[in-house]
Amino acid sequence: MRKLLVLLLVFCAPAAIAFEGDVSATVGYMTDYHFRGIHQKENSAFAGVEATMPSYFGTEATVGGWAADVGDGAEIDAYGSIGFDVWGFSAYVGGTVYSYTGDFDKTYKEGNAGAGFELWGASINGDYAHGKWDGDGGVDYNFYSITAAYDGVYVKYGAVSYTHLRAHETLRYLVCRLLLE
């Protein structure tokens, strides 16, 4: 995993030097990695790189990659979007692919969209993702969230609807989970 994180940063660095936009990188460690309510791993290292560049008519394009240790291999994500921000109103559309090495899980492919508004330092944003899981049956899923922020403090509420078996679940577990949701 450590080699994967180093390779991600090393191979992206030369492109960032010749790039006319903003580039950021993140390296960190999580003590309890959850994503959209699903536990991924205790004690997980992660790293990512993102590039944002101005585009046409006041829009902005963003591309990035992220990797994390999930125990049985690695999670490797790639994403891209195009968006704009005019008079405090912002919106974007994009896509994300979550892929896994090892037997941890199958690939997820998402289309993402969101919009937000900022006024006097406070903001509210809504996000939506529609995805497809490449596991048994390849069933679709949806994710919705809303975020309110002010002065560096934010509150986020999200809901996800899964209608497929995750890699570690049995059919009986899925039926029980759906009855409880």
mmCIF file of C-alpha atoms in Angstrom, residues 18-106:
data_model
loop_
_atom_site.group_PDB
_atom_site.id
_atom_site.type_symbol
_atom_site.label_atom_id
_atom_site.label_comp_id
_atom_site.label_asym_id
_atom_site.label_seq_id
_atom_site.Cartn_x
_atom_site.Cartn_y
_atom_site.Cartn_z
ATOM 1 C CA ALA A 18 3.922 22.190 -16.070
ATOM 2 C CA PHE A 19 0.261 22.730 -15.166
ATOM 3 C CA GLU A 20 -1.433 26.147 -15.312
ATOM 4 C CA GLY A 21 -3.995 25.827 -12.539
ATOM 5 C CA ASP A 22 -4.191 24.810 -8.899
ATOM 6 C CA VAL A 23 -2.803 21.489 -7.699
ATOM 7 C CA SER A 24 -3.235 20.101 -4.207
ATOM 8 C CA ALA A 25 -2.172 16.875 -2.543
ATOM 9 C CA THR A 26 -3.302 15.127 0.614
ATOM 10 C CA VAL A 27 -1.589 12.440 2.669
ATOM 11 C CA GLY A 28 -3.077 11.199 5.898
ATOM 12 C CA TYR A 29 -4.148 8.464 8.239
ATOM 13 C CA MET A 30 -7.657 7.529 9.444
ATOM 14 C CA THR A 31 -8.271 5.597 12.640
ATOM 15 C CA ASP A 32 -11.729 4.434 11.507
ATOM 16 C CA TYR A 33 -12.492 4.686 7.771
ATOM 17 C CA HIS A 34 -16.205 4.845 6.904
ATOM 18 C CA PHE A 35 -17.612 5.859 3.523
ATOM 19 C CA ARG A 36 -21.308 6.625 3.121
ATOM 20 C CA GLY A 37 -22.098 4.709 6.275
ATOM 21 C CA ILE A 38 -20.145 1.580 5.353
ATOM 22 C CA HIS A 39 -17.142 0.626 7.442
ATOM 23 C CA GLN A 40 -14.049 0.207 5.250
ATOM 24 C CA LYS A 41 -11.155 -0.389 7.667
ATOM 25 C CA GLU A 42 -9.676 0.428 11.056
ATOM 26 C CA ASN A 43 -6.397 2.376 10.764
ATOM 27 C CA SER A 44 -6.084 3.285 7.083
ATOM 28 C CA ALA A 45 -3.430 5.368 5.304
ATOM 29 C CA PHE A 46 -4.547 7.465 2.316
ATOM 30 C CA ALA A 47 -3.195 9.899 -0.278
ATOM 31 C CA GLY A 48 -4.625 11.910 -3.125
ATOM 32 C CA VAL A 49 -3.866 14.566 -5.696
ATOM 33 C CA GLU A 50 -6.251 17.019 -7.379
ATOM 34 C CA ALA A 51 -5.873 19.553 -10.198
ATOM 35 C CA THR A 52 -8.284 22.395 -10.923
ATOM 36 C CA MET A 53 -8.010 24.499 -14.048
ATOM 37 C CA PRO A 54 -10.000 27.380 -15.512
ATOM 38 C CA SER A 55 -12.109 26.436 -18.499
ATOM 39 C CA TYR A 56 -14.436 28.309 -20.854
ATOM 40 C CA PHE A 57 -17.116 30.867 -19.905
ATOM 41 C CA GLY A 58 -16.241 31.059 -16.211
ATOM 42 C CA THR A 59 -16.310 27.309 -15.666
ATOM 43 C CA GLU A 60 -13.695 25.276 -13.856
ATOM 44 C CA ALA A 61 -12.586 21.696 -14.524
ATOM 45 C CA THR A 62 -11.284 19.410 -11.775
ATOM 46 C CA VAL A 63 -9.600 15.994 -12.022
ATOM 47 C CA GLY A 64 -8.118 13.919 -9.253
ATOM 48 C CA GLY A 65 -7.139 10.591 -7.808
ATOM 49 C CA TRP A 66 -7.194 9.125 -4.329
ATOM 50 C CA ALA A 67 -5.990 5.861 -2.789
ATOM 51 C CA ALA A 68 -6.502 4.227 0.608
ATOM 52 C CA ASP A 69 -5.536 1.021 2.369
ATOM 53 C CA VAL A 70 -8.642 -1.151 2.889
ATOM 54 C CA GLY A 71 -6.902 -4.164 4.386
ATOM 55 C CA ASP A 72 -7.440 -6.664 1.576
ATOM 56 C CA GLY A 73 -5.792 -4.463 -1.069
ATOM 57 C CA ALA A 74 -6.341 -0.816 -1.879
ATOM 58 C CA GLU A 75 -9.175 1.466 -2.871
ATOM 59 C CA ILE A 76 -8.161 3.563 -5.897
ATOM 60 C CA ASP A 77 -10.499 6.368 -6.960
ATOM 61 C CA ALA A 78 -10.489 8.685 -9.965
ATOM 62 C CA TYR A 79 -12.833 11.617 -10.468
ATOM 63 C CA GLY A 80 -13.494 14.590 -12.683
ATOM 64 C CA SER A 81 -16.010 17.420 -12.843
ATOM 65 C CA ILE A 82 -16.830 20.718 -14.477
ATOM 66 C CA GLY A 83 -18.565 23.489 -12.587
ATOM 67 C CA PHE A 84 -19.088 27.198 -12.185
ATOM 68 C CA ASP A 85 -19.541 29.832 -9.487
ATOM 69 C CA VAL A 86 -21.494 33.004 -10.351
ATOM 70 C CA TRP A 87 -22.747 35.588 -7.819
ATOM 71 C CA GLY A 88 -22.611 33.114 -4.939
ATOM 72 C CA PHE A 89 -24.416 30.330 -6.815
ATOM 73 C CA SER A 90 -22.376 27.263 -7.778
ATOM 74 C CA ALA A 91 -23.100 24.019 -9.586
ATOM 75 C CA TYR A 92 -21.156 21.060 -10.976
ATOM 76 C CA VAL A 93 -21.522 17.765 -12.850
ATOM 77 C CA GLY A 94 -18.946 14.992 -12.902
ATOM 78 C CA GLY A 95 -18.096 11.362 -12.487
ATOM 79 C CA THR A 96 -16.250 9.124 -10.040
ATOM 80 C CA VAL A 97 -14.885 5.569 -10.261
ATOM 81 C CA TYR A 98 -14.104 3.675 -7.036
ATOM 82 C CA SER A 99 -12.021 0.585 -7.791
ATOM 83 C CA TYR A 100 -10.423 -2.009 -5.522
ATOM 84 C CA THR A 101 -7.460 -4.324 -5.707
ATOM 85 C CA GLY A 102 -7.701 -7.641 -3.914
ATOM 86 C CA ASP A 103 -11.051 -9.109 -2.855
ATOM 87 C CA PHE A 104 -12.333 -6.210 -0.722
ATOM 88 C CA ASP A 105 -15.070 -5.108 -3.133
ATOM 89 C CA LYS A 106 -16.016 -4.578 -6.784
#
